[in-house]
């Protein structure tokens, strides 16, 4: 008791000291840049009789100067390029007040629309428009929600089963593990009955998905599921992502989008990272079962919300015997405009975790009082636990072509290790190598080590108009993942941890390739039809 009390006091002092260092950050008050002088765009000579609108993506620095202005769309879509040139020139000639966050001037991207009014006495009825020219179909509320994260060129939600959980909702019910953020989405329930290092069990629309297998997960454009894993096909553990830097989570409840990978058996979850509250923060928590956590976030105020660095340290004694765990995670991300039309995002992560596991106990032993509900068998629990590591590096290049066509290329590479030792009491095991050997328990050691690399790429076309109120957008794309892994599953003697039987010993080279073609058709503002085709090869 004395040793435990002194350790508790020591932990309390450390947590108290960390709490003194914690920076209290108020909710960010963001004000977008606005022009201080009139944006006077001269209408070029043109055969277009009606109004012309040019939508620009403008980068305004902390001094209010325009760094770049790039056209993202125009209406009518077939208006001459001279309108885009005139709009860009007018915006670059104007003076802006810089965007501010909590009263501090920052560099930011804004969307600005330049309108060229119709010439006096021009006929602006639809019949007067050039043949093939139609006004764009307006975005609905769900489209606008996605534009806020990915930009107008990538907005394409898929009905009521496509939900984006934003930062405001995530903060309403804080979570310490990233997979548990999914519980904020309708139809999801996530638990974590084991310690760190194991993927969460996810329940979606009545499906029980052990270790998340069956839910496609991505960090940005990087796939997180392992196609083949010693713990099951599609295994995924997203615990390395720090919840405080998750800007939003897009959830697709069902396999209804051709852009979803082959791991999306019952749905997908895509994590988008960014830090809205700029500045420097350190915070700590301490709670039940000796759980302590320290998180630090560095987000310079004069940089884009995509740019940050963060770390998280977590330790807990667990909710019973042999359930202690600890983990450390670090994430860095940097976003930069290479050219006015090209944006680069670089993401790097490092993660390590380990935990003790109690093994399985029999229900009749618990009912009879021979073993506590949160207990373990002393003779067969020795050496049980889990250890895992993950390294990841991802790049994402987003190019905007004249006319609004978007192109994305996202290469990535990762390295993961995984090892568990756990028993399944009640099974009588005998050696498959030496059949005369049996009865040495059922302590299994499972290992999985993989290095993988791949890329995703897609093109989002500009709208194609059919008639007055019909608009079509096409998006072809490909995804390739190549991996090299070693998998093993052996039986260990619980007293010596020596191998007495080998069940699996594999070296695998895997290739997972997919291609899709997506079509998005909008009929005015009332009806939308989306779908496509996809082919996957494993």
Short mmCIF file of C-alpha atoms in Angstrom, two decimals:
data_model
loop_
_atom_site.label_atom_id
_atom_site.label_comp_id
_atom_site.label_asym_id
_atom_site.label_seq_id
_atom_site.Cartn_x
_atom_site.Cartn_y
_atom_site.Cartn_z
CA UNK A 1 0.00 0.00 0.00
CA UNK A 2 2.86 2.39 0.81
CA UNK A 3 4.53 1.82 -2.56
CA UNK A 4 1.25 2.34 -4.43
CA UNK A 5 0.47 5.49 -2.44
CA UNK A 6 3.89 6.99 -3.15
CA UNK A 7 3.56 6.15 -6.85
CA UNK A 8 0.11 7.76 -6.92
CA UNK A 9 1.48 10.91 -5.28
CA UNK A 10 4.35 11.01 -7.79
CA UNK A 11 1.98 10.66 -10.73
CA UNK A 12 -0.28 13.33 -9.26
CA UNK A 13 2.67 15.73 -8.95
CA UNK A 14 3.69 15.12 -12.57
CA UNK A 15 0.16 15.61 -13.82
CA UNK A 16 -0.25 18.71 -11.68
CA UNK A 17 2.93 20.22 -13.08
CA UNK A 18 1.83 19.47 -16.64
CA UNK A 19 -1.54 21.04 -15.91
CA UNK A 20 0.21 24.24 -14.78
CA UNK A 21 1.87 24.39 -18.18
CA UNK A 22 -1.38 23.82 -20.05
CA UNK A 23 -2.39 26.76 -22.22
CA UNK A 24 -6.01 27.73 -22.08
CA UNK A 25 -7.13 28.42 -25.62
CA UNK A 26 -10.48 30.06 -26.31
CA UNK A 27 -12.60 29.16 -29.30
CA UNK A 28 -11.10 30.67 -32.44
CA UNK A 29 -12.87 33.73 -33.89
CA UNK A 30 -12.11 33.65 -37.63
CA UNK A 31 -12.86 36.60 -39.93
CA UNK A 32 -12.30 36.14 -43.67
CA UNK A 33 -10.37 38.64 -45.78
CA UNK A 34 -12.36 41.31 -47.59
CA UNK A 35 -11.42 43.85 -50.28
CA UNK A 36 -10.75 47.37 -49.00
CA UNK A 37 -10.93 48.86 -52.46
CA UNK A 38 -13.42 48.20 -55.20
CA UNK A 39 -12.69 45.15 -57.35
CA UNK A 40 -13.27 46.82 -60.71
CA UNK A 41 -13.25 44.17 -63.43
CA UNK A 42 -13.65 45.43 -66.99
CA UNK A 43 -15.95 43.28 -69.07
CA UNK A 44 -14.12 42.05 -72.18
CA UNK A 45 -15.78 42.20 -75.57
CA UNK A 46 -17.69 38.97 -75.96
CA UNK A 47 -20.67 37.40 -77.63
CA UNK A 48 -22.01 36.29 -74.23
CA UNK A 49 -25.09 38.43 -73.73
CA UNK A 50 -25.97 37.77 -70.07
CA UNK A 51 -24.17 38.02 -66.75
CA UNK A 52 -20.88 36.13 -66.35
CA UNK A 53 -19.59 34.98 -62.97
CA UNK A 54 -16.01 33.85 -62.34
CA UNK A 55 -15.26 32.07 -59.06
CA UNK A 56 -11.67 32.54 -57.86
CA UNK A 57 -9.61 30.92 -55.12
CA UNK A 58 -7.57 33.78 -53.69
CA UNK A 59 -4.60 33.55 -51.29
CA UNK A 60 -4.26 36.71 -49.15
CA UNK A 61 -1.21 36.98 -46.90
CA UNK A 62 -1.08 38.42 -43.38
CA UNK A 63 -0.38 41.90 -44.81
CA UNK A 64 -3.48 41.89 -46.99
CA UNK A 65 -1.57 41.40 -50.24
CA UNK A 66 -2.88 38.97 -52.84
CA UNK A 67 -0.35 36.19 -53.40
CA UNK A 68 -2.33 34.34 -56.06
CA UNK A 69 -5.76 34.11 -57.65
CA UNK A 70 -6.87 30.99 -59.51
CA UNK A 71 -10.15 30.38 -61.31
CA UNK A 72 -12.13 27.40 -60.01
CA UNK A 73 -15.31 27.76 -62.09
CA UNK A 74 -17.29 30.14 -64.27
CA UNK A 75 -20.89 30.57 -65.32
CA UNK A 76 -21.76 30.12 -68.10
CA UNK A 77 -19.19 27.32 -68.26
CA UNK A 78 -18.35 28.15 -71.90
CA UNK A 79 -17.63 31.83 -71.34
CA UNK A 80 -14.35 32.87 -73.04
CA UNK A 81 -11.09 32.72 -71.08
CA UNK A 82 -10.87 36.50 -71.35
CA UNK A 83 -13.37 36.76 -68.48
CA UNK A 84 -11.15 34.67 -66.18
CA UNK A 85 -8.10 36.73 -67.16
CA UNK A 86 -9.93 39.99 -66.42
CA UNK A 87 -11.21 38.68 -63.08
CA UNK A 88 -7.75 37.57 -61.92
CA UNK A 89 -6.22 40.91 -62.94
CA UNK A 90 -8.91 42.87 -61.08
CA UNK A 91 -8.52 40.88 -57.85
CA UNK A 92 -4.72 41.13 -57.89
CA UNK A 93 -5.03 44.91 -58.35
CA UNK A 94 -7.28 45.29 -55.28
CA UNK A 95 -6.26 45.80 -51.66
CA UNK A 96 -7.63 43.41 -49.01
CA UNK A 97 -7.93 43.40 -45.26
CA UNK A 98 -6.21 40.16 -44.14
CA UNK A 99 -8.07 37.27 -42.58
CA UNK A 100 -7.84 37.18 -38.79
CA UNK A 101 -8.01 34.47 -36.17
CA UNK A 102 -8.64 35.68 -32.62
CA UNK A 103 -7.68 39.17 -33.78
CA UNK A 104 -4.34 38.10 -35.31
CA UNK A 105 -3.75 38.57 -39.02
CA UNK A 106 -3.11 35.27 -40.85
CA UNK A 107 -2.44 34.02 -44.35
CA UNK A 108 -5.54 32.29 -45.72
CA UNK A 109 -7.34 31.10 -48.84
CA UNK A 110 -10.75 32.60 -49.59
CA UNK A 111 -13.29 32.21 -52.35
CA UNK A 112 -14.19 35.40 -54.25
CA UNK A 113 -16.75 35.79 -57.03
CA UNK A 114 -16.25 38.41 -59.75
CA UNK A 115 -19.46 39.32 -61.58
CA UNK A 116 -19.50 40.84 -65.05
CA UNK A 117 -22.99 42.39 -65.46
CA UNK A 118 -24.78 42.02 -68.73
CA UNK A 119 -24.25 44.90 -71.20
CA UNK A 120 -27.03 47.53 -71.25
CA UNK A 121 -30.08 46.51 -73.29
CA UNK A 122 -28.75 42.94 -73.65
CA UNK A 123 -31.28 40.16 -73.94
CA UNK A 124 -30.65 37.80 -71.05
CA UNK A 125 -33.30 35.15 -71.62
CA UNK A 126 -32.08 31.56 -71.88
CA UNK A 127 -32.77 31.63 -75.61
CA UNK A 128 -30.20 34.41 -76.00
CA UNK A 129 -27.36 32.36 -74.52
CA UNK A 130 -24.90 30.76 -76.95
CA UNK A 131 -25.77 27.25 -77.92
CA UNK A 132 -24.66 24.73 -75.30
CA UNK A 133 -24.21 27.38 -72.55
CA UNK A 134 -26.23 26.85 -69.34
CA UNK A 135 -26.09 28.31 -65.86
CA UNK A 136 -24.64 25.91 -63.29
CA UNK A 137 -26.94 24.00 -60.99
CA UNK A 138 -26.70 25.45 -57.48
CA UNK A 139 -25.04 23.51 -54.65
CA UNK A 140 -27.30 22.30 -51.87
CA UNK A 141 -26.57 22.55 -48.12
CA UNK A 142 -24.79 19.19 -47.97
CA UNK A 143 -22.56 20.16 -50.90
CA UNK A 144 -21.57 23.37 -49.14
CA UNK A 145 -20.64 21.36 -46.05
CA UNK A 146 -18.14 19.33 -48.07
CA UNK A 147 -16.83 22.36 -49.96
CA UNK A 148 -15.65 23.73 -46.62
CA UNK A 149 -13.17 20.84 -46.31
CA UNK A 150 -12.16 19.72 -49.80
CA UNK A 151 -12.99 22.67 -52.05
CA UNK A 152 -15.67 23.05 -54.70
CA UNK A 153 -13.98 20.67 -57.13
CA UNK A 154 -14.27 17.68 -54.80
CA UNK A 155 -17.74 18.12 -53.29
CA UNK A 156 -19.78 14.98 -53.84
CA UNK A 157 -21.72 13.67 -50.81
CA UNK A 158 -23.87 10.58 -51.27
CA UNK A 159 -27.28 11.05 -49.67
CA UNK A 160 -28.45 10.59 -46.09
CA UNK A 161 -25.94 7.82 -45.40
CA UNK A 162 -23.03 10.17 -46.13
CA UNK A 163 -22.32 12.23 -43.00
CA UNK A 164 -19.54 14.65 -42.16
CA UNK A 165 -18.97 15.00 -38.41
CA UNK A 166 -17.32 18.41 -37.98
CA UNK A 167 -15.03 19.67 -35.22
CA UNK A 168 -17.80 21.37 -33.27
CA UNK A 169 -19.66 18.08 -32.84
CA UNK A 170 -16.48 16.14 -32.06
CA UNK A 171 -15.63 18.57 -29.27
CA UNK A 172 -19.11 18.26 -27.78
CA UNK A 173 -18.18 14.74 -26.63
CA UNK A 174 -14.37 14.57 -26.33
CA UNK A 175 -12.64 11.22 -26.95
CA UNK A 176 -9.14 10.06 -26.12
CA UNK A 177 -8.92 7.51 -28.92
CA UNK A 178 -9.55 8.38 -32.53
CA UNK A 179 -11.65 5.36 -33.49
CA UNK A 180 -14.11 6.35 -30.76
CA UNK A 181 -14.81 9.57 -32.68
CA UNK A 182 -16.93 7.40 -34.97
CA UNK A 183 -19.46 7.07 -32.14
CA UNK A 184 -20.52 10.64 -32.95
CA UNK A 185 -21.88 9.46 -36.32
CA UNK A 186 -25.37 7.92 -36.57
CA UNK A 187 -25.44 4.12 -36.52
CA UNK A 188 -21.94 3.70 -35.01
CA UNK A 189 -20.87 2.24 -31.69
CA UNK A 190 -17.17 1.73 -30.87
CA UNK A 191 -15.70 0.00 -27.82
CA UNK A 192 -12.19 -0.85 -26.72
CA UNK A 193 -12.32 -3.78 -24.35
CA UNK A 194 -8.60 -4.45 -24.73
CA UNK A 195 -5.64 -2.16 -24.10
CA UNK A 196 -3.61 -0.03 -26.49
CA UNK A 197 -2.20 -1.62 -29.61
CA UNK A 198 -5.32 -3.47 -30.74
CA UNK A 199 -7.88 -2.16 -33.21
CA UNK A 200 -11.26 -1.15 -31.80
CA UNK A 201 -14.35 -3.28 -32.20
CA UNK A 202 -16.83 -1.33 -34.34
CA UNK A 203 -20.57 -1.83 -34.63
CA UNK A 204 -22.28 -0.25 -37.63
CA UNK A 205 -25.91 -0.73 -38.63
CA UNK A 206 -26.07 -3.99 -36.67
CA UNK A 207 -22.80 -5.41 -38.01
CA UNK A 208 -20.23 -6.50 -35.39
CA UNK A 209 -16.82 -5.71 -36.90
CA UNK A 210 -13.93 -7.09 -34.85
CA UNK A 211 -10.87 -4.83 -34.98
CA UNK A 212 -12.71 -2.61 -37.47
CA UNK A 213 -12.42 -5.14 -40.31
CA UNK A 214 -15.19 -4.29 -42.76
CA UNK A 215 -14.90 -0.52 -42.24
CA UNK A 216 -12.64 1.19 -44.76
CA UNK A 217 -10.59 3.86 -42.98
CA UNK A 218 -8.33 6.51 -44.49
CA UNK A 219 -6.18 9.32 -43.15
CA UNK A 220 -6.60 11.91 -45.88
CA UNK A 221 -5.95 9.86 -49.02
CA UNK A 222 -3.87 7.17 -47.23
CA UNK A 223 -5.63 3.79 -46.71
CA UNK A 224 -5.24 2.35 -43.19
CA UNK A 225 -6.68 -1.18 -43.59
CA UNK A 226 -4.31 -4.11 -44.10
CA UNK A 227 -5.67 -6.34 -46.91
CA UNK A 228 -4.09 -9.42 -45.28
CA UNK A 229 -3.27 -9.55 -41.57
CA UNK A 230 -2.71 -12.29 -39.02
CA UNK A 231 -5.72 -10.94 -37.06
CA UNK A 232 -8.04 -10.89 -40.06
CA UNK A 233 -8.55 -9.51 -43.53
CA UNK A 234 -9.00 -5.74 -43.50
CA UNK A 235 -7.60 -5.26 -39.96
CA UNK A 236 -7.28 -1.59 -39.00
CA UNK A 237 -6.10 0.34 -35.94
CA UNK A 238 -6.53 4.13 -36.09
CA UNK A 239 -5.36 4.80 -32.52
CA UNK A 240 -2.19 6.52 -33.78
CA UNK A 241 -4.26 9.54 -34.92
CA UNK A 242 -4.46 12.20 -32.20
CA UNK A 243 -8.13 13.23 -31.74
CA UNK A 244 -7.25 16.89 -31.06
CA UNK A 245 -6.00 17.36 -34.65
CA UNK A 246 -8.95 15.69 -36.40
CA UNK A 247 -10.84 18.45 -38.19
CA UNK A 248 -13.71 16.28 -39.37
CA UNK A 249 -14.69 12.66 -40.04
CA UNK A 250 -16.60 11.71 -43.17
CA UNK A 251 -18.68 8.57 -42.69
CA UNK A 252 -20.37 6.60 -45.50
CA UNK A 253 -22.78 4.08 -43.99
CA UNK A 254 -22.81 1.46 -46.70
CA UNK A 255 -20.87 0.50 -49.86
CA UNK A 256 -22.65 3.05 -52.05
CA UNK A 257 -19.75 5.05 -53.50
CA UNK A 258 -17.47 3.61 -56.23
CA UNK A 259 -14.58 5.57 -54.69
CA UNK A 260 -14.71 3.31 -51.63
CA UNK A 261 -12.02 0.62 -51.47
CA UNK A 262 -12.56 -3.14 -51.20
CA UNK A 263 -12.34 -2.92 -47.37
CA UNK A 264 -15.65 -1.03 -47.30
CA UNK A 265 -17.86 -4.05 -46.65
CA UNK A 266 -20.39 -2.11 -44.57
CA UNK A 267 -19.06 1.45 -44.79
CA UNK A 268 -16.14 3.88 -44.70
CA UNK A 269 -14.63 6.48 -42.38
CA UNK A 270 -12.27 9.17 -43.66
CA UNK A 271 -10.28 11.29 -41.17
CA UNK A 272 -9.39 14.85 -42.21
CA UNK A 273 -6.72 16.59 -40.10
CA UNK A 274 -6.38 20.28 -39.36
CA UNK A 275 -6.17 22.66 -36.40
CA UNK A 276 -8.58 25.60 -36.36
CA UNK A 277 -7.46 26.98 -33.00
CA UNK A 278 -4.01 28.33 -33.79
CA UNK A 279 -1.30 28.74 -31.20
CA UNK A 280 0.65 26.53 -28.79
CA UNK A 281 -1.11 24.21 -26.36
CA UNK A 282 -0.21 21.63 -23.75
CA UNK A 283 -2.93 19.89 -21.77
CA UNK A 284 -3.08 16.94 -19.40
CA UNK A 285 -5.75 14.75 -17.83
CA UNK A 286 -5.80 12.26 -14.99
CA UNK A 287 -8.67 9.95 -14.14
CA UNK A 288 -9.93 6.56 -13.02
CA UNK A 289 -7.78 3.44 -13.20
CA UNK A 290 -4.64 5.58 -13.03
CA UNK A 291 -5.17 6.94 -16.52
CA UNK A 292 -2.90 9.88 -17.38
CA UNK A 293 -2.61 11.66 -20.73
CA UNK A 294 -0.53 14.60 -21.97
CA UNK A 295 -1.11 16.26 -25.36
CA UNK A 296 0.80 19.06 -27.06
CA UNK A 297 -0.12 20.92 -30.27
CA UNK A 298 1.98 23.46 -32.18
CA UNK A 299 -0.02 25.45 -34.74
CA UNK A 300 1.67 28.73 -35.80
CA UNK A 301 -0.90 31.52 -36.11
CA UNK A 302 0.43 32.83 -39.44
CA UNK A 303 0.12 29.47 -41.20
CA UNK A 304 -2.73 27.49 -42.75
CA UNK A 305 -4.85 25.25 -40.49
CA UNK A 306 -3.46 22.22 -42.36
CA UNK A 307 -0.03 22.95 -40.84
CA UNK A 308 0.67 21.69 -37.31
CA UNK A 309 2.72 19.32 -35.16
CA UNK A 310 1.33 17.35 -32.23
CA UNK A 311 2.24 14.63 -29.73
CA UNK A 312 0.24 12.53 -27.26
CA UNK A 313 1.41 10.35 -24.34
CA UNK A 314 -1.04 8.05 -22.60
CA UNK A 315 -0.73 5.59 -19.72
CA UNK A 316 -3.31 3.64 -17.73
CA UNK A 317 -3.41 0.87 -15.14
CA UNK A 318 -6.44 -0.64 -16.84
CA UNK A 319 -9.80 -1.64 -15.40
CA UNK A 320 -8.55 -4.87 -13.81
CA UNK A 321 -5.64 -7.24 -13.39
CA UNK A 322 -3.06 -7.36 -16.22
CA UNK A 323 -4.67 -4.56 -18.24
CA UNK A 324 -2.10 -1.76 -18.01
CA UNK A 325 -1.11 -0.02 -21.25
CA UNK A 326 0.89 2.91 -22.56
CA UNK A 327 1.33 4.64 -25.90
CA UNK A 328 3.09 7.53 -27.62
CA UNK A 329 2.08 9.21 -30.87
CA UNK A 330 3.50 12.07 -32.93
CA UNK A 331 1.95 13.68 -36.02
CA UNK A 332 3.18 16.48 -38.26
CA UNK A 333 1.48 18.00 -41.28
CA UNK A 334 2.49 20.85 -43.59
CA UNK A 335 0.41 22.47 -46.32
CA UNK A 336 1.89 24.84 -48.90
CA UNK A 337 0.93 26.36 -52.25
CA UNK A 338 3.69 25.33 -54.66
CA UNK A 339 2.21 27.46 -57.44
CA UNK A 340 -1.07 29.39 -57.69
CA UNK A 341 -2.65 26.23 -59.11
CA UNK A 342 -0.84 23.54 -57.11
CA UNK A 343 -1.18 22.71 -53.42
CA UNK A 344 1.01 20.22 -51.55
CA UNK A 345 0.24 18.57 -48.23
CA UNK A 346 2.86 16.45 -46.42
CA UNK A 347 1.86 14.20 -43.50
CA UNK A 348 4.15 12.15 -41.23
CA UNK A 349 3.24 10.03 -38.20
CA UNK A 350 5.04 7.81 -35.69
CA UNK A 351 3.31 5.62 -33.10
CA UNK A 352 4.16 2.96 -30.56
CA UNK A 353 2.02 1.16 -27.97
CA UNK A 354 2.11 -1.82 -25.67
CA UNK A 355 -0.32 -3.34 -23.19
CA UNK A 356 -0.81 -6.31 -20.89
CA UNK A 357 -3.71 -8.67 -21.61
CA UNK A 358 -5.52 -10.84 -19.05
CA UNK A 359 -6.52 -13.58 -21.44
CA UNK A 360 -9.91 -15.28 -21.48
CA UNK A 361 -11.65 -16.58 -18.34
CA UNK A 362 -14.51 -19.08 -18.24
CA UNK A 363 -18.03 -17.90 -17.44
CA UNK A 364 -18.61 -20.77 -14.96
CA UNK A 365 -15.47 -19.82 -13.04
CA UNK A 366 -16.71 -16.24 -12.76
CA UNK A 367 -20.20 -17.36 -11.69
CA UNK A 368 -18.72 -19.68 -9.05
CA UNK A 369 -16.47 -16.95 -7.69
CA UNK A 370 -13.25 -18.81 -8.51
CA UNK A 371 -12.11 -15.91 -10.75
CA UNK A 372 -13.12 -12.25 -10.51
CA UNK A 373 -14.90 -10.63 -13.44
CA UNK A 374 -11.87 -8.39 -13.97
CA UNK A 375 -9.38 -11.11 -13.00
CA UNK A 376 -7.21 -13.63 -14.79
CA UNK A 377 -5.74 -17.12 -14.40
CA UNK A 378 -2.36 -16.81 -12.65
CA UNK A 379 -0.76 -19.80 -14.36
CA UNK A 380 -1.75 -19.04 -17.93
CA UNK A 381 -1.67 -15.24 -18.06
CA UNK A 382 2.09 -14.88 -17.82
CA UNK A 383 3.60 -12.92 -20.70
CA UNK A 384 0.30 -12.04 -22.33
CA UNK A 385 0.18 -8.69 -24.02
CA UNK A 386 0.33 -6.69 -27.24
CA UNK A 387 2.92 -4.41 -28.81
CA UNK A 388 2.60 -2.42 -32.05
CA UNK A 389 4.34 0.33 -34.02
CA UNK A 390 3.42 2.37 -37.09
CA UNK A 391 5.38 4.80 -39.29
CA UNK A 392 3.62 6.64 -42.11
CA UNK A 393 4.55 9.25 -44.69
CA UNK A 394 2.06 10.67 -47.16
CA UNK A 395 2.07 13.36 -49.87
CA UNK A 396 -0.97 14.91 -51.52
CA UNK A 397 -0.68 17.14 -54.61
CA UNK A 398 -3.86 18.93 -55.71
CA UNK A 399 -3.80 20.72 -59.09
CA UNK A 400 -6.50 23.06 -60.43
CA UNK A 401 -6.50 23.40 -64.21
CA UNK A 402 -8.06 26.28 -66.15
CA UNK A 403 -11.81 25.86 -66.29
CA UNK A 404 -12.08 24.13 -62.91
CA UNK A 405 -10.78 20.64 -63.71
CA UNK A 406 -9.12 19.13 -60.60
CA UNK A 407 -6.35 16.51 -60.45
CA UNK A 408 -5.04 14.79 -57.32
CA UNK A 409 -2.04 12.50 -56.83
CA UNK A 410 -1.33 11.11 -53.35
CA UNK A 411 1.62 8.70 -52.91
CA UNK A 412 2.35 7.20 -49.47
CA UNK A 413 4.49 4.64 -47.63
CA UNK A 414 4.13 2.92 -44.25
CA UNK A 415 5.73 0.38 -41.93
CA UNK A 416 3.84 -1.49 -39.20
CA UNK A 417 4.65 -4.17 -36.64
CA UNK A 418 2.21 -6.14 -34.48
CA UNK A 419 2.63 -8.83 -31.85
CA UNK A 420 0.13 -10.35 -29.43
CA UNK A 421 0.37 -13.09 -26.83
CA UNK A 422 -2.97 -14.29 -25.50
CA UNK A 423 -4.70 -17.49 -24.46
CA UNK A 424 -8.11 -18.92 -25.26
CA UNK A 425 -8.77 -21.02 -22.16
CA UNK A 426 -10.89 -24.10 -22.69
CA UNK A 427 -9.31 -25.26 -25.93
CA UNK A 428 -7.25 -28.45 -25.81
CA UNK A 429 -4.27 -27.97 -28.12
CA UNK A 430 -1.80 -30.54 -29.41
CA UNK A 431 1.29 -30.01 -31.51
CA UNK A 432 0.92 -30.31 -35.27
CA UNK A 433 4.69 -30.68 -35.61
CA UNK A 434 5.06 -33.38 -32.94
CA UNK A 435 1.61 -34.97 -32.29
CA UNK A 436 2.80 -36.63 -29.09
CA UNK A 437 3.19 -33.22 -27.44
CA UNK A 438 -0.06 -31.82 -25.99
CA UNK A 439 -1.58 -30.13 -22.97
CA UNK A 440 0.86 -27.24 -22.64
CA UNK A 441 -1.86 -24.61 -22.68
CA UNK A 442 -3.18 -22.46 -25.49
CA UNK A 443 -1.03 -19.34 -25.28
CA UNK A 444 -0.79 -18.13 -28.88
CA UNK A 445 1.73 -15.61 -30.15
CA UNK A 446 0.68 -13.81 -33.35
CA UNK A 447 3.03 -11.48 -35.23
CA UNK A 448 2.59 -9.34 -38.33
CA UNK A 449 5.23 -7.04 -39.84
CA UNK A 450 4.53 -5.17 -43.07
CA UNK A 451 6.08 -2.50 -45.24
CA UNK A 452 3.71 -1.04 -47.82
CA UNK A 453 3.52 1.75 -50.37
CA UNK A 454 1.00 2.97 -52.86
CA UNK A 455 -0.85 5.92 -54.33
CA UNK A 456 -4.28 7.20 -55.21
CA UNK A 457 -5.05 9.45 -58.15
CA UNK A 458 -8.22 10.96 -59.56
CA UNK A 459 -9.53 13.60 -61.97
CA UNK A 460 -12.68 15.62 -61.35
CA UNK A 461 -14.02 17.09 -64.59
CA UNK A 462 -15.77 20.39 -65.06
CA UNK A 463 -19.58 20.23 -65.33
CA UNK A 464 -21.18 19.09 -68.56
CA UNK A 465 -24.63 20.64 -69.18
CA UNK A 466 -27.50 18.81 -70.84
CA UNK A 467 -30.45 21.09 -71.39
CA UNK A 468 -31.47 23.89 -69.09
CA UNK A 469 -31.28 22.23 -65.66
CA UNK A 470 -29.20 19.07 -66.00
CA UNK A 471 -25.54 18.99 -64.99
CA UNK A 472 -23.14 16.03 -65.10
CA UNK A 473 -19.71 15.64 -63.51
CA UNK A 474 -17.36 12.69 -64.07
CA UNK A 475 -14.55 11.41 -61.88
CA UNK A 476 -12.24 8.53 -62.89
CA UNK A 477 -9.64 7.35 -60.39
CA UNK A 478 -7.19 4.59 -59.46
CA UNK A 479 -5.70 3.28 -56.21
CA UNK A 480 -2.72 0.92 -55.86
CA UNK A 481 -1.29 -0.66 -52.70
CA UNK A 482 1.73 -3.00 -52.66
CA UNK A 483 2.95 -4.67 -49.48
CA UNK A 484 5.52 -7.12 -48.16
CA UNK A 485 4.65 -8.81 -44.89
CA UNK A 486 5.68 -11.62 -42.56
CA UNK A 487 3.00 -13.40 -40.54
CA UNK A 488 3.43 -16.03 -37.86
CA UNK A 489 1.21 -17.76 -35.29
CA UNK A 490 2.78 -20.08 -32.75
CA UNK A 491 1.92 -21.79 -29.44
CA UNK A 492 4.08 -20.86 -26.44
CA UNK A 493 4.74 -22.60 -23.15
CA UNK A 494 3.29 -20.13 -20.56
CA UNK A 495 6.05 -20.85 -18.05
CA UNK A 496 9.05 -20.41 -20.38
CA UNK A 497 7.50 -18.64 -23.42
CA UNK A 498 9.29 -21.21 -25.58
CA UNK A 499 7.62 -22.23 -28.87
CA UNK A 500 6.19 -25.76 -28.81
CA UNK A 501 4.08 -25.61 -31.99
CA UNK A 502 3.96 -23.48 -35.13
CA UNK A 503 0.60 -22.95 -36.87
CA UNK A 504 1.34 -20.17 -39.37
CA UNK A 505 4.62 -19.01 -40.90
CA UNK A 506 4.16 -16.93 -44.05
CA UNK A 507 6.01 -14.39 -46.16
CA UNK A 508 3.54 -12.52 -48.37
CA UNK A 509 3.83 -10.07 -51.26
CA UNK A 510 0.48 -8.41 -51.87
CA UNK A 511 -0.94 -6.13 -54.54
CA UNK A 512 -4.29 -4.41 -54.11
CA UNK A 513 -5.33 -2.36 -57.15
CA UNK A 514 -8.64 -0.69 -57.88
CA UNK A 515 -10.11 1.58 -60.56
CA UNK A 516 -13.43 3.39 -60.68
CA UNK A 517 -15.52 5.73 -62.77
CA UNK A 518 -17.98 7.95 -60.90
CA UNK A 519 -20.90 9.88 -62.40
CA UNK A 520 -22.79 12.63 -60.59
CA UNK A 521 -25.96 13.92 -62.30
CA UNK A 522 -28.01 16.81 -60.91
CA UNK A 523 -31.47 17.74 -62.12
CA UNK A 524 -32.00 21.38 -61.09
CA UNK A 525 -31.98 21.59 -57.29
CA UNK A 526 -34.54 18.86 -56.60
CA UNK A 527 -33.03 15.59 -57.72
CA UNK A 528 -29.60 14.03 -57.76
CA UNK A 529 -28.44 10.71 -59.19
CA UNK A 530 -24.96 9.44 -58.31
CA UNK A 531 -23.17 6.17 -58.97
CA UNK A 532 -20.58 4.43 -61.05
CA UNK A 533 -18.55 1.28 -61.56
CA UNK A 534 -15.50 -0.09 -59.75
CA UNK A 535 -13.15 -3.03 -60.19
CA UNK A 536 -10.68 -4.31 -57.56
CA UNK A 537 -7.88 -6.84 -57.85
CA UNK A 538 -6.16 -8.40 -54.82
#
